[in-house]
Coordinates of C-alpha atoms in Angstrom, one line a residue:
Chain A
X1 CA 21.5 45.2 -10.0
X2 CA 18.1 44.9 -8.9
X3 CA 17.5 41.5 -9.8
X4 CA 20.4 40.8 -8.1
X5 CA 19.2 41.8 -5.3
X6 CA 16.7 39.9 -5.5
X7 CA 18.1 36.8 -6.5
X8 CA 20.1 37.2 -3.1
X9 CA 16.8 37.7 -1.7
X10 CA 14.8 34.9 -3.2
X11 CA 17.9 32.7 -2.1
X12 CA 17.7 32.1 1.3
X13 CA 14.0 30.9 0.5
X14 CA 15.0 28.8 -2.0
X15 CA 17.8 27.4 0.7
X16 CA 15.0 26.1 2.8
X17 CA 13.1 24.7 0.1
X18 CA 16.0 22.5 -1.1
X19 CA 16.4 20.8 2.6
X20 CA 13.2 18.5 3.1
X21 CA 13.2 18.3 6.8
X22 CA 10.0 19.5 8.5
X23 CA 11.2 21.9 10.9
X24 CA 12.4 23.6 7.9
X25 CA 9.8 23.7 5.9
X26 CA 6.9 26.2 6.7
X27 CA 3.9 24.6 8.7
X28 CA 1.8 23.3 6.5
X29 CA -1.6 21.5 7.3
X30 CA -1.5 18.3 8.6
X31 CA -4.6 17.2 8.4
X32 CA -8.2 18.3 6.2
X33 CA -10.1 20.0 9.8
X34 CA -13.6 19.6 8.2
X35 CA -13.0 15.7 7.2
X36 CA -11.7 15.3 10.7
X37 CA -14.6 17.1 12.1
X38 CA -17.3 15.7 10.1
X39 CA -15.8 11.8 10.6
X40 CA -15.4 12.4 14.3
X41 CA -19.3 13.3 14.5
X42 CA -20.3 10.9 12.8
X43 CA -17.8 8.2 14.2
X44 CA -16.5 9.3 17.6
X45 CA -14.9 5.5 18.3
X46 CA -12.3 5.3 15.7
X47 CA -9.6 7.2 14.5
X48 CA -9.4 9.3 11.2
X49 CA -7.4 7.6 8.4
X50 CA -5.0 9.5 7.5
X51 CA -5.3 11.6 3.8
X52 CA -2.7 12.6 1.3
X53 CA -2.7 15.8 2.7
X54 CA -0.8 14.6 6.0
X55 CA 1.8 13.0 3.5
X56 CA 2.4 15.3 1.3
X57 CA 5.8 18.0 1.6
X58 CA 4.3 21.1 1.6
X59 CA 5.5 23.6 -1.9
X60 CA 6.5 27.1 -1.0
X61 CA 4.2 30.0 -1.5
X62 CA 4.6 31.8 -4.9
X63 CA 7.3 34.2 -4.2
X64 CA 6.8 38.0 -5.1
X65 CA 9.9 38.3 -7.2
X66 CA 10.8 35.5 -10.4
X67 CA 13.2 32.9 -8.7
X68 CA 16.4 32.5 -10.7
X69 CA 16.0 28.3 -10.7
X70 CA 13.2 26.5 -12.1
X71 CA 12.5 23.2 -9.8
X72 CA 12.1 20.3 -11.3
X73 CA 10.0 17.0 -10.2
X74 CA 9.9 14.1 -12.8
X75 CA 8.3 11.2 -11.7
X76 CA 7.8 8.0 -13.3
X77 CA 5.5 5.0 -11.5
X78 CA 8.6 3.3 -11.3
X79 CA 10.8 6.3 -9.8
X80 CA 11.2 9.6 -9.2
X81 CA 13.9 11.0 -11.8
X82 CA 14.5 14.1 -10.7
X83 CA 13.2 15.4 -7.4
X84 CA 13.2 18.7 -6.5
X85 CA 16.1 19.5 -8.8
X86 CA 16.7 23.4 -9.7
X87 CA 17.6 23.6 -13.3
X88 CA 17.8 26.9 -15.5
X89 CA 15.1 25.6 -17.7
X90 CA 13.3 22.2 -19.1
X91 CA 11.8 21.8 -22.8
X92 CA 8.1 19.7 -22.6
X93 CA 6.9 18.1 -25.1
X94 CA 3.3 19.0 -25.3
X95 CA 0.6 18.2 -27.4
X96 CA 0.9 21.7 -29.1
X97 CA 4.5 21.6 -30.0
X98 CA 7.8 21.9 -27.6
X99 CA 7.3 24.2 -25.1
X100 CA 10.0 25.8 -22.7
X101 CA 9.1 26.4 -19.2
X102 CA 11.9 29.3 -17.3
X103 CA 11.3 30.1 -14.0
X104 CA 8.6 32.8 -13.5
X105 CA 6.4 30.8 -16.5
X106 CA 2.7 31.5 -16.0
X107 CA 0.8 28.6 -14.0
X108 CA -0.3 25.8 -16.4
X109 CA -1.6 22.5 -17.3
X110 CA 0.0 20.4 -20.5
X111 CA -0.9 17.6 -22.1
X112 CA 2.3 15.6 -23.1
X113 CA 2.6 13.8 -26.6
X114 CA 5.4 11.4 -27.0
X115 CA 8.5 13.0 -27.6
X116 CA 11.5 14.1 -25.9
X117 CA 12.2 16.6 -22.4
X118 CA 15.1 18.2 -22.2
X119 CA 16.3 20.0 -18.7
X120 CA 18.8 22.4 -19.4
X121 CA 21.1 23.0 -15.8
X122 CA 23.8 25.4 -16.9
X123 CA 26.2 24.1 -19.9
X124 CA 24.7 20.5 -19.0
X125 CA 21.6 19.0 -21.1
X126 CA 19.9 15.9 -20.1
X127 CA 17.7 14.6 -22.4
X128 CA 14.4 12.3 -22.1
X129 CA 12.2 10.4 -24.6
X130 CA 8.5 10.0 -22.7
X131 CA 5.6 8.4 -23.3
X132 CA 2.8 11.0 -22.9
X133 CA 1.7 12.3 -19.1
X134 CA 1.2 15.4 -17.8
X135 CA 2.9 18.3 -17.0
X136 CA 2.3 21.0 -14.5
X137 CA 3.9 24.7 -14.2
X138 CA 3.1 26.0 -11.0
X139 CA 3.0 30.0 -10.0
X140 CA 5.6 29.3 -7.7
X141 CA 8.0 27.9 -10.4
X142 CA 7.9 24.4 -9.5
X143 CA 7.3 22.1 -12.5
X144 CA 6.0 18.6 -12.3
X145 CA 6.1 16.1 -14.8
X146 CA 4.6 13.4 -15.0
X147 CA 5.1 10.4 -17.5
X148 CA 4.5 7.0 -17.8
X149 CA 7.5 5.6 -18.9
X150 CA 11.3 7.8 -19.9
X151 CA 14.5 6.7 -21.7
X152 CA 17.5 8.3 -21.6
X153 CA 18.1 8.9 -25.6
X154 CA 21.4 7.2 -25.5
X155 CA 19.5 3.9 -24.9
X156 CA 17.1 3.8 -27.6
X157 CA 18.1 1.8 -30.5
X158 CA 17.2 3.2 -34.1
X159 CA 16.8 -0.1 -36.3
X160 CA 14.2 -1.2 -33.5
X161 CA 12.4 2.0 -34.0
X162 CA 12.3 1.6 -37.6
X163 CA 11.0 -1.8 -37.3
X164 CA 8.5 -0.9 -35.2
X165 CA 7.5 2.1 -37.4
X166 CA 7.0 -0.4 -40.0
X167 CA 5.3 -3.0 -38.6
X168 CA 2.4 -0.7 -37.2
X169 CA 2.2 1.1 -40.4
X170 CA 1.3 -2.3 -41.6
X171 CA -0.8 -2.7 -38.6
X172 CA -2.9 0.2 -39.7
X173 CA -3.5 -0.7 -43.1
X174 CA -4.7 -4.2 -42.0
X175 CA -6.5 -2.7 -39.0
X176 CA -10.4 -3.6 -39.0
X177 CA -11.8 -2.6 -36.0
X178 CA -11.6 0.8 -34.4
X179 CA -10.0 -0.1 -31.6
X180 CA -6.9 -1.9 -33.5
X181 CA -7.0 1.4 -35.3
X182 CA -6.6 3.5 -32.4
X183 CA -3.5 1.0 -31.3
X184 CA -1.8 1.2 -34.5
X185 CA -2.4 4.8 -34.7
X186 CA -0.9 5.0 -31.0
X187 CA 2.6 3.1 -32.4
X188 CA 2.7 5.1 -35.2
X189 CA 2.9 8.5 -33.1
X190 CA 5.9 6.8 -30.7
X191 CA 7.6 5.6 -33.4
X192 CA 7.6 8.6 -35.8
X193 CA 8.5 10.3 -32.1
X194 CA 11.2 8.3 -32.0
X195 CA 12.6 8.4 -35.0
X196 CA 12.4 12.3 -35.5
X197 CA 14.3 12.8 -32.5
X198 CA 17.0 9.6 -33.4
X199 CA 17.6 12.0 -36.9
X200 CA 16.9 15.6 -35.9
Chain B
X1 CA 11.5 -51.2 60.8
X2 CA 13.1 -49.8 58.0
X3 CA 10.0 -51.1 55.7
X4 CA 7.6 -50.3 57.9
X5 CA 9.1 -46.4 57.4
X6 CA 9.6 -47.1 54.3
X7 CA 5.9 -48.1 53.8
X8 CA 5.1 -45.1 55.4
X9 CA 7.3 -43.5 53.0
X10 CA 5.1 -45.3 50.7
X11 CA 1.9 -44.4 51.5
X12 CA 2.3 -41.3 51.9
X13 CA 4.2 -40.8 48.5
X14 CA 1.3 -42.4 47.1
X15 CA -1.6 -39.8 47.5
X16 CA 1.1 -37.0 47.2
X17 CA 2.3 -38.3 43.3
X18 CA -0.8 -39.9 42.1
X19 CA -3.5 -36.7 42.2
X20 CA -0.5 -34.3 41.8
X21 CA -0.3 -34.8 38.4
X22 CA -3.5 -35.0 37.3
X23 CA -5.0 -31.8 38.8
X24 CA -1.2 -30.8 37.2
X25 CA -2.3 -31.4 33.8
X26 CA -6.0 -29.9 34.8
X27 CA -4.6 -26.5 35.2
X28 CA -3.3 -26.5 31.5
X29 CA -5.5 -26.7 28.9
X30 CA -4.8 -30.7 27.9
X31 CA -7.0 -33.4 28.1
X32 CA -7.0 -35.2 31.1
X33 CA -3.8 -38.0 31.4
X34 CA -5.0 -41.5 29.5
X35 CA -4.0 -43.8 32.4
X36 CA -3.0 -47.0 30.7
X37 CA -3.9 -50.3 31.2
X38 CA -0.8 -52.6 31.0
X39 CA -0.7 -55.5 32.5
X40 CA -3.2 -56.5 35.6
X41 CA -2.5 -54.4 38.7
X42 CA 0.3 -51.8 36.4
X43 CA -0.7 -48.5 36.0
X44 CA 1.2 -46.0 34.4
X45 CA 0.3 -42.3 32.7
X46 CA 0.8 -42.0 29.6
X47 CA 2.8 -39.3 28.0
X48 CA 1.5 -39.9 24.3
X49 CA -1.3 -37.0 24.8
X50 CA 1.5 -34.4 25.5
X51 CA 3.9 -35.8 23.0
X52 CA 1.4 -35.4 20.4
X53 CA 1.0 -32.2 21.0
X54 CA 4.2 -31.0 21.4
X55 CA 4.9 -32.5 17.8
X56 CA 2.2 -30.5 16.4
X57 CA 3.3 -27.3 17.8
X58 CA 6.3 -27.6 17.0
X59 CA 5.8 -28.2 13.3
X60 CA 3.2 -25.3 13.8
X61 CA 6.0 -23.2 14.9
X62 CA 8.4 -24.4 11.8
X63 CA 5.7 -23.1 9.6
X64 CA 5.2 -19.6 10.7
X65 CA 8.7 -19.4 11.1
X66 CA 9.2 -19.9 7.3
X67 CA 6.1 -18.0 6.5
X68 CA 8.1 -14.9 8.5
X69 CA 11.0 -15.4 6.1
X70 CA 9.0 -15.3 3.1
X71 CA 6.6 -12.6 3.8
X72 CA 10.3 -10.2 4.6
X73 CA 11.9 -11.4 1.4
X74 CA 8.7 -10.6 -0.2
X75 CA 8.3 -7.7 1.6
X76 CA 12.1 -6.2 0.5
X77 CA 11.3 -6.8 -2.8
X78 CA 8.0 -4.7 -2.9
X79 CA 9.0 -1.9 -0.8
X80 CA 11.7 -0.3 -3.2
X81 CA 8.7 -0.3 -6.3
X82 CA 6.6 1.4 -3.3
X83 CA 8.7 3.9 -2.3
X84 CA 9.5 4.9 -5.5
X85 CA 6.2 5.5 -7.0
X86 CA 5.7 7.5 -4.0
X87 CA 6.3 10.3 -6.3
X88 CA 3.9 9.6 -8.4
X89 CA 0.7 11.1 -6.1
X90 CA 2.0 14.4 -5.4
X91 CA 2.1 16.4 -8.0
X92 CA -1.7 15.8 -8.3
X93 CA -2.2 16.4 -4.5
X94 CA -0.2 19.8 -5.2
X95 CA -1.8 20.6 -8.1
X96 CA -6.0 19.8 -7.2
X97 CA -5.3 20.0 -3.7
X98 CA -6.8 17.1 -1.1
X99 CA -10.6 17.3 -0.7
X100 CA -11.8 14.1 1.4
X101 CA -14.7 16.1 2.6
X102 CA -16.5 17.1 -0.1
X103 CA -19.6 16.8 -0.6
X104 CA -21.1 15.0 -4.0
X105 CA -23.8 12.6 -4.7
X106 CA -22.4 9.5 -6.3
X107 CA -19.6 8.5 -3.9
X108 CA -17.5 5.4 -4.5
X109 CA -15.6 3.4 -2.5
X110 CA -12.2 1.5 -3.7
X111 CA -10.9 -0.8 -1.0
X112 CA -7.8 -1.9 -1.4
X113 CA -7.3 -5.6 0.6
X114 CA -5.7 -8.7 -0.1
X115 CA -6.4 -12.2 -1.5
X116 CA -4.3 -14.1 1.1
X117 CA -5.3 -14.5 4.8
X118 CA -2.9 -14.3 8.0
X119 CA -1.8 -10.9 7.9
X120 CA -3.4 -9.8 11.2
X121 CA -5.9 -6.5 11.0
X122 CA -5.4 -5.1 8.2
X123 CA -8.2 -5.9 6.1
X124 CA -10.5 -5.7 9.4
X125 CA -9.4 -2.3 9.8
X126 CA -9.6 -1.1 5.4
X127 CA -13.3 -2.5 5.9
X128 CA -14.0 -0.9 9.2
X129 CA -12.9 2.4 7.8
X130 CA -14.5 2.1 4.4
X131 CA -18.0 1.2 5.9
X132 CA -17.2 4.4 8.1
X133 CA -16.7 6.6 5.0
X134 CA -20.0 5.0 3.9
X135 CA -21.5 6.2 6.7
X136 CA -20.2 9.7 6.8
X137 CA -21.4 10.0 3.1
X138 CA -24.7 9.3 3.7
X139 CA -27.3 11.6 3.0
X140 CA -30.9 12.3 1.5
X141 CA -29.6 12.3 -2.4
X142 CA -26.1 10.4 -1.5
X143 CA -25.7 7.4 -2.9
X144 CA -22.6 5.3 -2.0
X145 CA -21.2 2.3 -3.9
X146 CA -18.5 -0.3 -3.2
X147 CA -15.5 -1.3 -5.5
X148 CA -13.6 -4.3 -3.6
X149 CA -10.2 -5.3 -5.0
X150 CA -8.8 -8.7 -3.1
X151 CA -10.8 -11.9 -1.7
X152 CA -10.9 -10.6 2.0
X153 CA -12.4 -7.5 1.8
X154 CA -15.0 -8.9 -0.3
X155 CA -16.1 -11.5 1.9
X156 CA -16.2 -9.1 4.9
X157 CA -18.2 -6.5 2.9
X158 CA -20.4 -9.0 0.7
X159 CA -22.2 -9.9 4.5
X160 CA -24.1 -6.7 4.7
X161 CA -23.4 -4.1 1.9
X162 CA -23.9 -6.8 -1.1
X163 CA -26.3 -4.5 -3.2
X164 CA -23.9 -1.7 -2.8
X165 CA -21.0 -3.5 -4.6
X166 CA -20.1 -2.8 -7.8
X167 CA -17.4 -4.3 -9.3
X168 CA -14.9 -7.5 -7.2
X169 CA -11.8 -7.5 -8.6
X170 CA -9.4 -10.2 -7.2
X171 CA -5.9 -12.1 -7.7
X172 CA -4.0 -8.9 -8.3
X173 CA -1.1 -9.9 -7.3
X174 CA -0.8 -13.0 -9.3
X175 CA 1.3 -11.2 -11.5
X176 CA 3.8 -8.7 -9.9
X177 CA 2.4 -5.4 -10.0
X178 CA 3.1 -3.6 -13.1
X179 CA 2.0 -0.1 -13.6
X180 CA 0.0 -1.5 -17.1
X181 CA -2.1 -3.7 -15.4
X182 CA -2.6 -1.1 -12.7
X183 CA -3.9 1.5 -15.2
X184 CA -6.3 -1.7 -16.9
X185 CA -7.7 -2.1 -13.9
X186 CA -8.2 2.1 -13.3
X187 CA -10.1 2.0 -17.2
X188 CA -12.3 -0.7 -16.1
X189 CA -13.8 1.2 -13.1
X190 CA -13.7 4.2 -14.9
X191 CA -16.0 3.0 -17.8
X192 CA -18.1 0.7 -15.8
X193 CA -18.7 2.8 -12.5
X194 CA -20.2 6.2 -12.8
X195 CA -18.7 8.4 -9.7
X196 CA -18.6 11.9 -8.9
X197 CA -15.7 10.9 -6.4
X198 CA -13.8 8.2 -5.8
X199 CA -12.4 7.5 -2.3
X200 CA -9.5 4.8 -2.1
X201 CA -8.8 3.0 1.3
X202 CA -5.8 1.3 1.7
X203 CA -3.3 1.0 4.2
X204 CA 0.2 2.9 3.7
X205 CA 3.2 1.4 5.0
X206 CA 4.9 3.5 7.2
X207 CA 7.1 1.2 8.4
X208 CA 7.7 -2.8 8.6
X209 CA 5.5 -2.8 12.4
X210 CA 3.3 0.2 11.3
X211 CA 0.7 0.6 8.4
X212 CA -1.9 4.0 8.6
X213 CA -5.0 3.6 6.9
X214 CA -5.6 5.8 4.2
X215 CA -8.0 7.5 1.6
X216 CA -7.3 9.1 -1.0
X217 CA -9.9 11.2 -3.0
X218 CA -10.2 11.7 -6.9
X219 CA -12.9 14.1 -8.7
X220 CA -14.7 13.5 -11.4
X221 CA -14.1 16.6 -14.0
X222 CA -17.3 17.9 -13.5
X223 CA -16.9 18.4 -9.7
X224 CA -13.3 19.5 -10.1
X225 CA -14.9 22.6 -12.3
X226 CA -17.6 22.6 -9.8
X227 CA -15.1 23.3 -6.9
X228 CA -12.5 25.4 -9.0
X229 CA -15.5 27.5 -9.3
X230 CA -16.4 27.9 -5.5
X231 CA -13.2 28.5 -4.8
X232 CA -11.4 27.2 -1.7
X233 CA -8.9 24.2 -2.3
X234 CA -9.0 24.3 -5.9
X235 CA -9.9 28.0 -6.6
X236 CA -6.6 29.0 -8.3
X237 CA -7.3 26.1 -10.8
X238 CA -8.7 28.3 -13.1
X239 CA -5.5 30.4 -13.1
X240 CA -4.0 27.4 -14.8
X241 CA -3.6 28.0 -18.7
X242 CA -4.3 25.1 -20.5
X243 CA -2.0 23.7 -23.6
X244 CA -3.4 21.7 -25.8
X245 CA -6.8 20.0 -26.3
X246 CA -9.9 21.3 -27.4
X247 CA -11.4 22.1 -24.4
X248 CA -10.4 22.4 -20.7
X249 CA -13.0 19.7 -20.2
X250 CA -11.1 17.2 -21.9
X251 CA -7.9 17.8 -20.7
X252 CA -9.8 17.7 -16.9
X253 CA -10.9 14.3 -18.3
X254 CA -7.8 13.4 -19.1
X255 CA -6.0 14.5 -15.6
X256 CA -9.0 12.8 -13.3
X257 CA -8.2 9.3 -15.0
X258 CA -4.3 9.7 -15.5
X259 CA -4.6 10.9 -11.7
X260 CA -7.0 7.8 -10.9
X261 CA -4.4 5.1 -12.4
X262 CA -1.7 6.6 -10.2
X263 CA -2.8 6.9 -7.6
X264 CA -4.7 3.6 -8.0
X265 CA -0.8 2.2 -8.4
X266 CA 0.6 3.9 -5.7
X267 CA -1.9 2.5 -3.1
X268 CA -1.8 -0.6 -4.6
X269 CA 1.5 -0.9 -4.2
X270 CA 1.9 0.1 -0.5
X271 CA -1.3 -2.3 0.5
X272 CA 0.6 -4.9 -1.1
X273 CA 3.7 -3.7 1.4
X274 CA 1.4 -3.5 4.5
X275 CA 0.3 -7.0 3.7
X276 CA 3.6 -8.7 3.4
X277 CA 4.5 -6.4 6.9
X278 CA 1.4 -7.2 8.9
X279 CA 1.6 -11.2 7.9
X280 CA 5.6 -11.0 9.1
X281 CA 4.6 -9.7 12.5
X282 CA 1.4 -12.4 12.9
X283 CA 3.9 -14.9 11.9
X284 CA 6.6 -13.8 14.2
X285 CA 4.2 -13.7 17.1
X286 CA 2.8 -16.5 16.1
X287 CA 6.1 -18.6 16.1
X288 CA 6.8 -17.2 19.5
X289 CA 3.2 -18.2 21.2
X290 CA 4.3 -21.6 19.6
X291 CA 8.0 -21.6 21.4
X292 CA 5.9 -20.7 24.5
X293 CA 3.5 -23.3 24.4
X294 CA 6.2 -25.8 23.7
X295 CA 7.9 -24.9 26.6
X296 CA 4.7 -25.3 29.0
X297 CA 4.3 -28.5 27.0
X298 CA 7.8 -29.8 27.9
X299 CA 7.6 -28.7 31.6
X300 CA 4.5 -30.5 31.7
X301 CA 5.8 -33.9 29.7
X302 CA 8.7 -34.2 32.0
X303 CA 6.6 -33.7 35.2
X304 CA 4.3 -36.4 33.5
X305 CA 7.9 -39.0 32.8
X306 CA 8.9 -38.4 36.5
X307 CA 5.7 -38.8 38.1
X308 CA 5.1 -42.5 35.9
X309 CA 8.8 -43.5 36.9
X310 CA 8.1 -42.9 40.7
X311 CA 4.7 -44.4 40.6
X312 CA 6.6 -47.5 39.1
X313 CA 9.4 -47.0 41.6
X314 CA 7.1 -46.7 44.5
X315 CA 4.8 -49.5 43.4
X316 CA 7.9 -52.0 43.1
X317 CA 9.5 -51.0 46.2
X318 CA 6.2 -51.4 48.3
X319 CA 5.6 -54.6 46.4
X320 CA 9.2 -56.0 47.3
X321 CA 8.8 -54.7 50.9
X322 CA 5.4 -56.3 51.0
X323 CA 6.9 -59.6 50.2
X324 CA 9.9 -59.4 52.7
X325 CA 8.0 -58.0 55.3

């Protein structure tokens, strides 16, 4: 009953986070005050350029009690998957094995092997092969992830994968250099990726 | 009594037509009228001076017309990829925090500008700001190096900063931008540049008639641990747990460059959108200084027409009333 109460209380926050305009949002800085300072002193004629800072939609404060959704950002270069997106929970694949991230999770940094991300939003499951990236668990229960390239799992074809398995197996047996090495080490890892998430 | 009026007329249309045009075409900027020879005695202006020119302008404003169209077709094109790697920054800015005043010893410089010309200020104004930045960082163990991506930039900054350059990178967009050349690009001036922090000016596009000049500022790992361990911005770094690795060195290694390449893409990407922007509204004013000019020129070519057919009108009539009367 208590965590009811303060799911109900955690939910009006929660409200305002979801809607991204900035009278909403709590005043956040604007600008860095000692860059601004320093480059007016130093050049009083011109403006300022502008930093990330100024850009940037401000995350809420880490809340006293554990929010009941976990938020989501998954960005790719080419677009932003999910944004903002409150799901129950999301499996990473990091470097040390599948790791689940709830809401309330202790702040973190992971290292992302290839493999497959899962976000769990009540009964549905969307799942995500990645290339490696990053991913970052924040006190607040905001998660980012960040890869460099995502498929959904329905698109990957299994007799590609198994010829690519193949080929850089070859790769590496013929490899000479350290470098070709490393590369054919690097397909062998996505493609053994692959494949153990196309069969298990 | 009639032709003597007429003669009158005459003379007195004479001086009023003859210098009238002349100091007419003196006020605008043209070269003084040619005044023909034809045959003895005819005079006429000629009109081939302002015809010339008007046929230059106006293929001058056929050009930067198309160049306009071009530059937004280009300009649609690249500003969905932009917009959507817009993403792509933040959760490093949330996660280190935005330090563009802090204070290191081997500061360098990326500017971001383009290859092609005629896209008004904006490469005036990425240089201006990085020489500024230059200038801020400046102290007695500072050091401050330049990495110029794009022709224009580098031959505004090769004038007076050439020993500070490091590395000229050009013709990136000879290829559309890809996030895998991006991140070659972000290798190479990670293994050939040492840097304690990288600053990256570009210009963000805010919108098609307005581009903010940026930087952006990436750590090296040693003065993220540095800072984590003042505390301020990035003091609750160390609160972060760290999966996987060996070390939280190499996983900081990891972040700075993985943070370098996209952020490197992301400002790539919306100079490359400020570009096509900027050159759309130098083209566009450019078109309409052009339909301007052509109009002065017309004014001026008809005044020209009408003055020569008077002067001929006036020289025949006096000639005819001189032989009647």
């Amino acid at each position: 009953m208590l965590r009811r109460a303060s799911g109900l209380l955690a939910r009006p926050i929660l409200a305002a986070r979801a809607r991204p305009f900035s009278t909403d949002l709590p005043a956040a800085q604007t600008a860095d005050a000692t860059f601004v300072e320093a480059w007016k002193k130093v050049i009083p004629n011109m403006d300022p350029p502008k930093t990330p800072l100024s850009f940037m939609q401000p995350r809420p404060p880490t809340p006293s009690s554990i929010p009941s959704k976990l938020t989501v950002n998954f960005v790719l270069p080419y677009a932003s998957e999910l944004a903002t997106k409150e799901v129950d929970m999301v499996i990473v694949p990091a470097t040390t094995g599948q790791m689940g991230v709830l809401p309330g999770h202790v702040a973190t940094i992971a290292e992302l092997k290839p493999g497959v991300l899962s976000v769990h939003e009540g009964n549905e499951v969307t799942k995500y092969f990645i290339s490696s990236g990053f991913a970052f668990i924040h006190a607040n229960s905001f998660a980012d992830v960040i890869a460099v390239e995502a498929v959904p799992l329905d698109r990957i074809d299994a007799s590609l994968v198994q010829k690519g398995l193949a080929e850089f197996t070859q790769k590496l047996s013929s490899a000479t250099t350290d470098l070709e090495k490393a590369e054919a080490q690097i397909g062998i890892d996505v493609h053994s990726a692959l494949n153990s998430t196309l069969t298990g | 009594m009639a032709m003597a009026a007429l003669r009158r007329e005459g003379r007195r249309f004479a001086p009023l037509i003859s210098p009238r045009p002349i100091t007419a075409f003196r006020s605008s900027p043209l070269a003084p009228t040619r005044e023909a020879e034809g045959p003895i005695g005819v005079r006429y202006i000629s009109t081939q001076v302002v015809r010339n020119r008007m046929k230059s302008v106006k293929n001058i404003q056929k050009i930067t017309k198309a160049m306009k169209m071009v530059a937004a077709s280009k300009l649609r094109a690249i500003q969905t990829k932009a917009e959507n790697s817009r993403g792509l920054w933040q959760p490093f800015t949330a996660l280190l925090g935005d330090t563009p005043s802090v204070d290191v010893k081997k500061n360098v410089i990326v500017t971001v500008s383009s290859d092609k010309g005629l896209c008004g200020g904006i490469n005036s104004t990425s240089v201006k700001i990085s020489k500024a930045l230059h200038k801020l960082n400046s102290g007695p163990e500072n050091e401050t190096k330049y990495v110029i991506l794009g022709e224009k930039a580098k031959a505004q900054l090769v004038r007076d900063s050439k020993k500070d350059i490091e590395l000229i990178i050009t013709e990136l967009q000879k290829n559309p931008l890809s996030y895998t050349q991006v991140s070659v690009l972000a290798d190479d001036i990670l293994k050939n540049v040492e840097f304690d922090a990288l600053r990256i000016v570009f210009n963000k596009f805010h919108s098609v008639v307005s581009f903010l000049p940026t930087v952006s500022t990436v750590l090296s790992p040693e003065i993220v641990e540095r800072e984590a361990e003042a505390g301020g911005k990035l003091g609750d770094l160390d609160s972060y747990e760290i999966e996987g690795g060996e070390t939280k060195g190499e996983i900081l290694q990891n972040l700075t460059e993985f943070q370098f390449s996209c952020v490197m893409f992301n400002s790539v990407l919306e100079n490359a959108c400020s570009e096509q922007g900027a050159r759309m509204s130098a083209m566009d004013s450019s078109s309409r200084n052009a339909g301007d000019m052509l109009d002065r020129l017309t004014l001026t070519y008809n005044r020209t027409r009408q003055a020569s057919i008077t002067t001929e009108l006036i020289e025949i009539i006096s000639g005819a009333s001189a032989l009647e009367g």
